[in-house]
Structures are given as structure tokens and as C-alpha cells.
Coordinates of C-alpha atoms in Angstrom, one line a residue:
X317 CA 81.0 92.1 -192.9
X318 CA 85.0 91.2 -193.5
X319 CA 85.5 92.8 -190.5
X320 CA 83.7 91.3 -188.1
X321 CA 84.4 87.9 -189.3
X322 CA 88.1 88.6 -188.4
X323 CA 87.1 90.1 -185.1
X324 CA 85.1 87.0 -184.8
X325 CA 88.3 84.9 -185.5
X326 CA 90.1 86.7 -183.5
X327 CA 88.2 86.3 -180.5
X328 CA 88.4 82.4 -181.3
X329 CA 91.8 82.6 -181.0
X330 CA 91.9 84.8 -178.0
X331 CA 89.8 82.3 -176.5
X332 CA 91.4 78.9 -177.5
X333 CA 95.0 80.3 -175.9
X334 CA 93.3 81.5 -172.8
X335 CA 95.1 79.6 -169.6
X336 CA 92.0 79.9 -168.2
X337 CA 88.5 77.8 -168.9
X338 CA 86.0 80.0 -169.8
X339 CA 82.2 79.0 -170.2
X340 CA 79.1 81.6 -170.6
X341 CA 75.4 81.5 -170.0
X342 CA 72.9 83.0 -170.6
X343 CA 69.7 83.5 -168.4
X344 CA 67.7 80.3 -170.4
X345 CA 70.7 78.3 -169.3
X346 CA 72.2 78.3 -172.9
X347 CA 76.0 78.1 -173.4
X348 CA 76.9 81.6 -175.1
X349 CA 80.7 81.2 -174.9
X350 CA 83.3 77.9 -174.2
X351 CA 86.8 77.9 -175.4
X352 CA 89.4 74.6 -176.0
X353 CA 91.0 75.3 -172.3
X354 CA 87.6 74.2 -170.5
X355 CA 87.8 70.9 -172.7
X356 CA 91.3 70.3 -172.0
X357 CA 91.3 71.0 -168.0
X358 CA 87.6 68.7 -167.8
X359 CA 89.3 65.7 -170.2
X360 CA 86.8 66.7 -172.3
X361 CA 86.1 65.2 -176.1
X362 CA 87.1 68.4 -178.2
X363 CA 83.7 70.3 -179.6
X364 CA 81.5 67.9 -176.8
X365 CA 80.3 71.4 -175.7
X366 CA 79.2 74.0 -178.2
X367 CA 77.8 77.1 -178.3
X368 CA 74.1 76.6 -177.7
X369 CA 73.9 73.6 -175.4
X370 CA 72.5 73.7 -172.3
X371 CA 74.0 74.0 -168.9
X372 CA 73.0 70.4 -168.1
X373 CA 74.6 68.7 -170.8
X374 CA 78.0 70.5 -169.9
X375 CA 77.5 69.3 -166.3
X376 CA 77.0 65.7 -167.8
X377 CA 79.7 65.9 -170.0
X378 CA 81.5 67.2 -166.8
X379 CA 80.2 64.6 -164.3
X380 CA 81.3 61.4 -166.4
X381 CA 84.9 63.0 -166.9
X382 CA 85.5 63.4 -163.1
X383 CA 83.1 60.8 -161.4
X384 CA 79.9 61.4 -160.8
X385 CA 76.5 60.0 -160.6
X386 CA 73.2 61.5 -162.0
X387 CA 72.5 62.4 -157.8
X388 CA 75.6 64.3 -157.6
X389 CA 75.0 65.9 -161.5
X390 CA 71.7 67.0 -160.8
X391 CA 72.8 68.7 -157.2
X392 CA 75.0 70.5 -158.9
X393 CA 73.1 72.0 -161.8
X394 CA 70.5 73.0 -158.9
X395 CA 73.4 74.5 -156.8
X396 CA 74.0 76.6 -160.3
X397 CA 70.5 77.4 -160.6
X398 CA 70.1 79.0 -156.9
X399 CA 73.6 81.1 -157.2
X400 CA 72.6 82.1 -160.7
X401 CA 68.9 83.2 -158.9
X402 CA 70.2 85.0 -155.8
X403 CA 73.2 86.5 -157.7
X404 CA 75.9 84.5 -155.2
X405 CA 79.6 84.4 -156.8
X406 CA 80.8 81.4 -155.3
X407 CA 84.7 79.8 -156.0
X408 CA 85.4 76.2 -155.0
X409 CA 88.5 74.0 -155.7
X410 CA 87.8 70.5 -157.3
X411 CA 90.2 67.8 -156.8
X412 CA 91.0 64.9 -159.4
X413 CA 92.5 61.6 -158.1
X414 CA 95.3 62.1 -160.0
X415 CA 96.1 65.2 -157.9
X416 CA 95.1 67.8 -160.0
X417 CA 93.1 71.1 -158.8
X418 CA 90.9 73.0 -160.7
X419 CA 90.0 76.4 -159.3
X420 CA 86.3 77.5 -160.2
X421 CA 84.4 80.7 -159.9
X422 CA 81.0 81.5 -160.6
X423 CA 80.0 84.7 -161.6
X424 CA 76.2 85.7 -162.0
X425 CA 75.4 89.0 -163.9
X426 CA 72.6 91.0 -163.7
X427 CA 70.5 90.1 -166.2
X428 CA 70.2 86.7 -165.3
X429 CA 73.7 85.2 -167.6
X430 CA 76.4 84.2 -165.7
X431 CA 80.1 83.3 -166.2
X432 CA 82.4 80.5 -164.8
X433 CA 85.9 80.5 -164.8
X434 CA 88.1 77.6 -164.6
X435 CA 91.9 77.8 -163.4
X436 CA 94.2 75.2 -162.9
X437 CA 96.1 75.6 -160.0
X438 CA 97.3 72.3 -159.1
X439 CA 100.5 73.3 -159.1
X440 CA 99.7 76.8 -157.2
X441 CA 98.2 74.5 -154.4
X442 CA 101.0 71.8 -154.2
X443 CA 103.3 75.3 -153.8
X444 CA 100.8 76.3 -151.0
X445 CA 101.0 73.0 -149.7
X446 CA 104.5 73.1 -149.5
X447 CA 105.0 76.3 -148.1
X448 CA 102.4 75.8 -145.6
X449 CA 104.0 72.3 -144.8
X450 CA 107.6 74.2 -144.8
X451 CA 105.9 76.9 -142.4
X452 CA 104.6 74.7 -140.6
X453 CA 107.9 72.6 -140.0
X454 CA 109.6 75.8 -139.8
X455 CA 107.7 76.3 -136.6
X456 CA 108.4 72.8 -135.7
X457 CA 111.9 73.2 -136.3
X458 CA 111.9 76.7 -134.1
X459 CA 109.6 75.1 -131.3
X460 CA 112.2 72.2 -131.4
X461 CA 115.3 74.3 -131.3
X462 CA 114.3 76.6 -129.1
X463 CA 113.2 74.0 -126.7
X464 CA 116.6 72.5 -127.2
X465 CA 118.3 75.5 -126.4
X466 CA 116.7 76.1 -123.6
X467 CA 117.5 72.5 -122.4
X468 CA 120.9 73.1 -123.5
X469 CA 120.7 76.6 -121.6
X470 CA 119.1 74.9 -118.9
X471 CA 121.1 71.8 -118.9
X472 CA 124.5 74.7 -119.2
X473 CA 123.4 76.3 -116.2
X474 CA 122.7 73.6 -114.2
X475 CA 126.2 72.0 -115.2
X476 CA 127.6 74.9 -114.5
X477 CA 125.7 74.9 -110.7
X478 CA 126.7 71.5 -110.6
X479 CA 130.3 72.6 -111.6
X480 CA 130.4 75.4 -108.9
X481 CA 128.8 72.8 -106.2
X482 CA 131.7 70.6 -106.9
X483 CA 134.3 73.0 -107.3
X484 CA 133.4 74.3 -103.7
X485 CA 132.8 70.2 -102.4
X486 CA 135.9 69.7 -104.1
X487 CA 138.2 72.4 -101.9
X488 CA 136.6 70.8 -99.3
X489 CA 137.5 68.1 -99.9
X490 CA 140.9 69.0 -100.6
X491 CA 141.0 70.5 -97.4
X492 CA 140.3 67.3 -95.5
X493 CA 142.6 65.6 -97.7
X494 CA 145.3 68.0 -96.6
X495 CA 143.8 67.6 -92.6
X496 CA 144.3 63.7 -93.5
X497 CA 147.5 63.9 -95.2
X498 CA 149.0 66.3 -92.1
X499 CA 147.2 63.7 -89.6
X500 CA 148.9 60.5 -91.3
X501 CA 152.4 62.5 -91.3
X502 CA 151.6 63.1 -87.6
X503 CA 150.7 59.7 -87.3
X504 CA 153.6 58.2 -89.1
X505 CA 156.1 60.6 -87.0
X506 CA 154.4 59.3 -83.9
X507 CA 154.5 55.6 -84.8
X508 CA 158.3 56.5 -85.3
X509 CA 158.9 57.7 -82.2
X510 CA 157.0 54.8 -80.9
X511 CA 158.9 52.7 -82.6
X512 CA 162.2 53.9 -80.8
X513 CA 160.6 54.3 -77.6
X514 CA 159.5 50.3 -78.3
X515 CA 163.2 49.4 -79.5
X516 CA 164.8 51.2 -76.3
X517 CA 162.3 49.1 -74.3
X518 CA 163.4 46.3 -76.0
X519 CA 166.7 46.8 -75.0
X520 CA 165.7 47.4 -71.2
X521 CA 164.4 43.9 -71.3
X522 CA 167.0 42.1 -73.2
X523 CA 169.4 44.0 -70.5
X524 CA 166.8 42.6 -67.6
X525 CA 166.9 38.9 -69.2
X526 CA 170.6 39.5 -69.0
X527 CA 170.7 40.4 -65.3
X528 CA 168.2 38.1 -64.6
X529 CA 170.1 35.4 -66.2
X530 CA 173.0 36.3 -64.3
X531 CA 171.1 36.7 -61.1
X532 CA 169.5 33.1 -61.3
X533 CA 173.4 31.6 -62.1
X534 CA 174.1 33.6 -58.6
X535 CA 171.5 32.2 -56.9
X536 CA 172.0 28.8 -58.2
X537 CA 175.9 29.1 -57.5
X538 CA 175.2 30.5 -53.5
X539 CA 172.6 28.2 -53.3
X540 CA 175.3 25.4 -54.3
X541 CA 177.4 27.0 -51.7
X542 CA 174.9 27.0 -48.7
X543 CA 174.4 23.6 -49.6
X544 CA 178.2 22.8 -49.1
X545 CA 178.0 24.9 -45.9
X546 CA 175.6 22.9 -44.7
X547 CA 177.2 19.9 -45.5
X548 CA 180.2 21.6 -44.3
X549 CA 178.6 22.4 -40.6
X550 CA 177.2 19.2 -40.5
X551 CA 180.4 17.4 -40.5
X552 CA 182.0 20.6 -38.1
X553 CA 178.9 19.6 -36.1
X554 CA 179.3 15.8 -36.2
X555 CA 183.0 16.3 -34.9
X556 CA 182.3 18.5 -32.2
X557 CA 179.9 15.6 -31.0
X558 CA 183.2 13.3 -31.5
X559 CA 185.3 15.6 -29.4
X560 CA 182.6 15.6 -26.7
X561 CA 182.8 12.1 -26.5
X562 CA 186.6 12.3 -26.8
X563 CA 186.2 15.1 -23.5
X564 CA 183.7 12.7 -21.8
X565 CA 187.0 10.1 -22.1
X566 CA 189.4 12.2 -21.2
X567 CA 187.3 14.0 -18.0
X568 CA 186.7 10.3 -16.7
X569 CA 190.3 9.6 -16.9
X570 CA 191.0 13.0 -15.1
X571 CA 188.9 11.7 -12.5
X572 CA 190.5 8.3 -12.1
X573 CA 193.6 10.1 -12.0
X574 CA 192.5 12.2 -9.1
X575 CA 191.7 9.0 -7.5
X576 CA 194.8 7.7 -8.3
X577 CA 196.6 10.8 -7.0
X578 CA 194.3 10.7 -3.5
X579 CA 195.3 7.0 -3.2
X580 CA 198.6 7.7 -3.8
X581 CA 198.5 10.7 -1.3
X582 CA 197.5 8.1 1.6
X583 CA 199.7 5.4 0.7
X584 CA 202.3 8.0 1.1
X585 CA 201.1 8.9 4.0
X586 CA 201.1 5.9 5.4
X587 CA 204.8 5.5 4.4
X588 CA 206.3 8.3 6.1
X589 CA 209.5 9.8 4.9
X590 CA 209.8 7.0 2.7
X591 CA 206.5 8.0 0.5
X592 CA 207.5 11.7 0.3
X593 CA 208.1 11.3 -3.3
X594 CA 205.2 9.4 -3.9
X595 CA 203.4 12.2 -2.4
X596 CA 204.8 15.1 -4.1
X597 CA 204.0 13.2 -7.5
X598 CA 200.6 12.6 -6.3
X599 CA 200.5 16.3 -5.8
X600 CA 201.4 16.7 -9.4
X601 CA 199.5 14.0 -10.9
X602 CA 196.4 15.9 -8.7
X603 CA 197.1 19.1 -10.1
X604 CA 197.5 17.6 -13.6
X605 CA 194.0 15.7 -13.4
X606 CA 192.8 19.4 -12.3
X607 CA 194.1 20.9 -14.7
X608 CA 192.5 18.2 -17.5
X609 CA 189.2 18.4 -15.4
X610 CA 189.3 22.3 -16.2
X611 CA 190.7 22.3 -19.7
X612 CA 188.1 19.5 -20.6
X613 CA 185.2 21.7 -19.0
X614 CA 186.5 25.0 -20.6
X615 CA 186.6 22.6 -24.2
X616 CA 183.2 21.6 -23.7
X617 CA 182.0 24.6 -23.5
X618 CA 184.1 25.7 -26.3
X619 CA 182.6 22.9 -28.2
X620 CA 179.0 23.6 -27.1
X621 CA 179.6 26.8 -28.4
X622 CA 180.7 25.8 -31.4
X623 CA 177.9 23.3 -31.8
X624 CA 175.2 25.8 -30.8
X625 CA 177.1 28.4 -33.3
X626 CA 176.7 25.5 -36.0
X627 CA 173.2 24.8 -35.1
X628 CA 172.5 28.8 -35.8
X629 CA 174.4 28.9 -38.3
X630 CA 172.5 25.6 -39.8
X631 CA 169.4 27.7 -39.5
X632 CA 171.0 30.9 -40.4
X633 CA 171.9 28.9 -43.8
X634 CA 168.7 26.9 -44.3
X635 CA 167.0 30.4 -44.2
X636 CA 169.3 31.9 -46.8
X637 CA 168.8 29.0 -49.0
X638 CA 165.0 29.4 -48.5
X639 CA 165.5 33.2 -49.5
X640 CA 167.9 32.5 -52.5
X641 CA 165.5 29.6 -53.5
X642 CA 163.0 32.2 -53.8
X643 CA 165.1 34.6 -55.5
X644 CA 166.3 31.9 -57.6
X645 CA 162.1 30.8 -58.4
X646 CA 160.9 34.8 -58.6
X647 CA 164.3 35.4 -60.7
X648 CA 162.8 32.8 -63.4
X649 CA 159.3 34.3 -63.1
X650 CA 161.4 37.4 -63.9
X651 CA 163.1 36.6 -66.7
X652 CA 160.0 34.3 -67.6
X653 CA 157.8 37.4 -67.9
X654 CA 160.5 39.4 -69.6
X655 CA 161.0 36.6 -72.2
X656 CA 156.9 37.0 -72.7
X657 CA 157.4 40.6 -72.7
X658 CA 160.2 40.9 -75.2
X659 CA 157.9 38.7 -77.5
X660 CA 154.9 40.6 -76.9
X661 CA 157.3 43.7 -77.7
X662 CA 158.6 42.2 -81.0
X663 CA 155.1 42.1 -81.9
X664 CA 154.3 45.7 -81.2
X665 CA 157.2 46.2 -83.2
X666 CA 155.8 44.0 -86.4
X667 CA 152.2 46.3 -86.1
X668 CA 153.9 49.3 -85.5
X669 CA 156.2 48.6 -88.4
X670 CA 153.5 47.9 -90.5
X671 CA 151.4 51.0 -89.1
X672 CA 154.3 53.1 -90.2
X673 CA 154.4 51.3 -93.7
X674 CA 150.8 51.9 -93.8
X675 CA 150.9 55.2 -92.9
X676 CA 153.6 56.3 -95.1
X677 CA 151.7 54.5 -98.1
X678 CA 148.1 56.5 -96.7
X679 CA 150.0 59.7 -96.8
X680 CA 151.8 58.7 -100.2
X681 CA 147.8 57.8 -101.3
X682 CA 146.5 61.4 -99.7
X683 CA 149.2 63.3 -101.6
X684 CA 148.1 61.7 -104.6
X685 CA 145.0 62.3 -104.3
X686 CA 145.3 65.8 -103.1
X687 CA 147.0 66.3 -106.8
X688 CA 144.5 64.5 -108.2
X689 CA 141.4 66.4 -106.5
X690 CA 144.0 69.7 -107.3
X691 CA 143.4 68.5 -110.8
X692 CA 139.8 67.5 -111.0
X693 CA 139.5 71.3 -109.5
X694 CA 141.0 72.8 -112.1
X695 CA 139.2 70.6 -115.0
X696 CA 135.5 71.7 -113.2
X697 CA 137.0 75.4 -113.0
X698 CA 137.9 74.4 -116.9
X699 CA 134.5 72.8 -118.0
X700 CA 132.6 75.8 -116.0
X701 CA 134.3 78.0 -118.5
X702 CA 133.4 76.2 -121.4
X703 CA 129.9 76.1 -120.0
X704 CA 129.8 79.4 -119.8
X705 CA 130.9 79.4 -123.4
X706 CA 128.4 77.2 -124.3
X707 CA 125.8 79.6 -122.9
X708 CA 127.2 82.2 -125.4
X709 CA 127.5 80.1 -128.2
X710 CA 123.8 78.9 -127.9
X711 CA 122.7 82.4 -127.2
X712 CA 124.3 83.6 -130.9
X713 CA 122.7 80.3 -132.4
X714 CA 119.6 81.3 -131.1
X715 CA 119.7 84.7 -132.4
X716 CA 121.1 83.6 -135.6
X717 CA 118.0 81.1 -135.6
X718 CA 115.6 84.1 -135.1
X719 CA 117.4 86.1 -137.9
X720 CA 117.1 83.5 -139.8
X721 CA 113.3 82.3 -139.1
X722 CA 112.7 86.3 -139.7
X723 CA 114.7 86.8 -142.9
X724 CA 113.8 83.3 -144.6
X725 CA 110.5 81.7 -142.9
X726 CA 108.2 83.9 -141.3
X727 CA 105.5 84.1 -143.9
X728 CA 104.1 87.0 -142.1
X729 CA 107.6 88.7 -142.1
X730 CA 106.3 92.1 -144.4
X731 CA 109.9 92.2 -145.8
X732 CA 110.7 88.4 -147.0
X733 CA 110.1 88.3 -150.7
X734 CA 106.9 85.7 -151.4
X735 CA 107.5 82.3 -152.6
X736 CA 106.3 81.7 -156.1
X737 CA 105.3 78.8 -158.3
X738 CA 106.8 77.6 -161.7
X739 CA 104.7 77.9 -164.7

């Protein structure tokens, strides 16, 4: 009898340190078996269920601890009572507001008993939770760096495309900046020679204002001296009129000397021997008047010579001034236009000075930027490499990020070592 009381105690004990609830029934519904652990996990008044109550009062005692109402009590004792009848084992969690989670199973046997089991495994569930909730951010977390990588990859790639495009636009470009560069040296050569061609022009028409010059003080000088010729031929002119006048005189006193001579030739006549002198100097004074009346004639011709020489002369001159009056007008046109020219030809000079200036600075500006593009060139070359790195560098993080999703997340991953709870 000893001996079973102790194994009777000792089963007590067994059952009060049980982590687990434990309640047993038997097929009148009677509690057979509870231990301490079903009172503690249901907040239960110690010794509120005993050996010998029914399954009802344990559900009451059960309901007012978590919550219920007599509805909800008395659906669950008839849920018991149709497992217990068709022999169902059924497990169900049961959640407190204060987070805790009781895990129950219920366990029919054959002849009619059953047993129910009560595990708390609130903190096995939070672990759950948070391995599920790690999983599932672990996922996330892949899903989001894969799909960054592959932007990055994508992003890489088309950088580098982009890179390539301008590296090849870039040679082009250099290329036309060279084209440009060897056009504005051309350019700035040619507006050179311009420029000389312009200044020996320049020269040409200060030479032609300088002839011209000189050729209007000729004209103006001759034209001064056909004017004094004039003047000149006019008075030449006016005296051989005079000496006409002064012939007209001296013919009519040739001819009164002839009569003089005649009437001294018959008076002597008339004398005899006595008048022979005054005949021979009749004679004489005759031949003198003939000899005036001849000279006089031969004068007047020489002077209407002269005066018709000075008349042609007169319009010899008057045409020469007309023609040196021209030259002296079209001279001044001349030199008028050349002025106009020269300043026309200074101004060429300014732009084409400043062409050349501008030039020079263009080709200064293309060389620059031909060193510049030569740089940007080699920095694309330089960022296509480090593209190209990048590509590598993000295909190692991906692996490493697979390795690592493998070694340390993948709950299905047969080899990673299970994640357990804390008692």
C-alpha cells in the first residue's frame, strides 16, 4: 500500500512540473487527470478544477479566464462532444490579448476518454512570426536588390552605350572641330593676304590722289597759261588791227605821193631843161611811193596773216582750255572718287582687321576646344571603364547576395541550420 502511495506522489509531482497542461476524460465527461500547468497557462484559481468535475465546469472556469460568453462556452463543450464521438484529434492555437498563445490538442481514445494537451508556444509563434516576417523581408530585400542591380546593370549598360555613342559623337566632333580649326587658319591666312592686297591698293590710290593732285595743279597752271595766251593774242591781235590802220595811213600817203610825183612829172615837163631835176626827183619820189604801196600791201598781208594766225590760234586756245577744263573737272571727279575709295578701303581694312582678330580668336577658341573635346574623350573612354567595372562589381555583389540569401535565409535551403527559440 506504501508503494503505491509514493508512486501516486510521484506522479503528482511528475504532473505539477510538466511544461505542458495536461487534462483527462473519461467517456461520462469526468475529469480523470489535471495537473498545476493547466491552471497556470488558463489564469486559473489553483484546485478550481479537480479530479472528478465535469468537462463543463472546466470549460466555464476556462471561458471566464479568456472571455467568453455562455454562447461561445456551450459551442465549445458541443465541439468537444462531436470530436470525442467521431474520434477527430483536432489542434488549434488560442490567442490572449495580451499576446499569449496557447497550443491545444485534442486527443480522443478508444473507449470513449480523451486527452487534451495544452502547450504554450507564444514565444515559439512570435519566433515563427519573426522568421517568417525575416523570410518574408528577406525576399523583399532580394526582390529589391536584385531589381536594383538589374537597374544598376541596366542603367551600366546603357551608360556605357551612352558613353560609346558619345565617345564616337565626340571624334566627330573633334573632327569638325579640326575641319573648323584648319578652315579659320585658312581663313585668317586669306584675310592676311587680303589685307596686303587691300594695303597695296591703298597705296595705288594714295599714289593716284597724288598724280591726280598734281595733274589738276597742271591743268589749273596751263589753264592759267591759255588764259594769258589769250589775253596775250588779244592784244597781238588788237595791234595788228592798229598797224592796219597805221598801213591804211601810210598807203594813202603813198598814193598822194604818187600824185605828187605825177604832178611834179608835168610841171617838169612843162619846164623843159629847167625841170629836169624836178623830174628825176619825181621819178624817185614815184618809185618811193611804189615801193611804200608794195611794202604796205606785202605788210597787210603779213598782218592778215598774223591776225588770221591769232584768230586760229584764239580758237586753237579756247579749245585747249575747254579740254584742260575738262581734264581739270574729270581730274577732281578722279581724285574725288579715289578720296571715296581710299575711305571705303580704310574701311575694308577696319573689317578685315577685325575678321582676322576674329579669326585668330575662333581658331584660338577651336584649339581649345579641340583639347577640351580631346579631354572629355578621354574622361567617357575613362567613365566606360569604370562602367564596365561597375558591371563587375555588381555582378560579385549579386553573387555574394545569392551566397548569402542561400547560406543565411533560404528557409528551404536543406543545409542552413534552423532557427530556434529561447526557453
Amino acid at each position: 500500500m506504501l508503494r503505491v502511495t509514493e508512486q501516486t506522489d510521484l506522479l503528482s509531482l511528475a504532473l505539477d512540473h510538466m511544461a505542458n497542461g495536461l487534462v483527462a476524460i473519461d467517456a461520462q465527461e469526468r475529469i480523470l487527470l489535471v495537473n498545476q500547468r493547466f491552471h497556470q497557462l488558463f489564469r486559473l484559481v489553483p484546485g478550481s478544477v479537480r479530479v472528478g468535475h465535469a468537462l463543463s465546469h472546466l470549460l466555464e472556469q476556462v471561458g471566464r479566464s479568456v472571455g467568453w460568453d455562455e454562447q461561445r462556452i456551450a459551442r465549445v463543450l458541443n465541439n468537444h462532444r462531436q470530436w470525442r464521438t467521431h474520434g477527430q484529434v483536432r489542434t488549434f492555437d488560442h490567442h490572449y490579448d495580451d499576446g499569449t498563445v496557447l497550443h491545444i490538442t485534442f486527443s480522443p481514445q478508444p473507449d470513449g476518454s480523451a486527452v487534451l494537451t495544452y502547450d504554450d508556444v507564444t514565444h515559439a509563434r512570435q519566433m515563427e512570426a519573426v522568421v517568417s516576417g525575416r523570410s518574408i523581408k528577406a525576399e523583399r530585400y532580394r526582390n529589391d536588390v536584385s531589381a536594383a542591380v538589374s537597374g544598376v546593370v541596366a542603367a551600366s549598360q546603357a551608360a556605357r552605350h551612352a558613353g560609346d555613342v558619345m565617345v564616337t559623337h565626340t571624334t566627330l566632333v573633334r573632327s569638325r572641330i579640326a575641319d573648323m580649326g584648319t578652315v579659320a587658319r585658312q581663313s585668317s591666312d586669306a584675310l592676311h593676304q587680303v589685307g596686303t592686297a587691300t594695303d597695296e591698293v591703298r597705296g595705288v590710290i594714295d599714289t593716284v590722289i597724288a598724280q591726280t593732285d598734281h595733274a589738276v595743279t597742271a591743268t589749273a597752271s596751263a589753264l592759267g597759261d591759255v588764259h594769258r595766251s589769250d589775253v596775250l593774242f588779244a592784244n597781238l591781235s588788237q595791234h595788228a588791227e592798229e598797224i592796219g590802220s597805221i598801213l591804211d595811213v601810210i598807203g594813202a600817203l603813198a598814193g598822194q605821193s604818187r600824185l605828187l610825183a605825177l604832178n611834179a612829172t608835168i610841171e617838169a615837163a612843162r619846164a623843159g631843161d629847167a625841170g629836169h631835176p624836178f623830174r628825176v626827183v619825181a621819178q624817185e619820189v614815184k618809185s618811193l611811193s611804189h615801193q611804200i604801196a608794195r611794202a604796205t600791201v606785202a605788210i597787210a598781208d603779213r598782218i592778215a596773216g598774223v591776225r588770221s594766225a591769232v584768230v586760229e590760234v584764239v580758237v586753237a586756245n579756247g579749245a585747249v582750255h575747254g579740254r584742260l577744263n575738262d581734264i581739270h573737272v574729270r581730274a577732281g571727279s578722279i581724285r574725288g572718287s579715289a578720296a571715296a575709295t581710299l575711305t571705303h578701303v580704310d574701311t575694308v581694312m577696319q573689317v578685315m582687321d577685325e575678321l582676322t582678330r576674329i579669326t585668330t580668336h575662333a581658331g584660338e577658341r577651336f584649339r581649345q576646344l579641340d583639347d577640351g573635346d580631346r579631354r572629355l574623350a578621354e574622361a567617357l573612354s575613362e567613365a566606360t571603364r569604370q562602367f564596365d567595372r561597375v558591371g563587375g562589381s555588381v555582378t560579385t555583389l549579386v553573387a555574394g547576395a545569392q551566397r548569402f540569401w542561400a547560406d543565411h535565409l533560404d528557409p528551404e535551403q536543406p543545409g542552413q541550420e534552423p532557427i530556434r527559440a529561447v526557453a
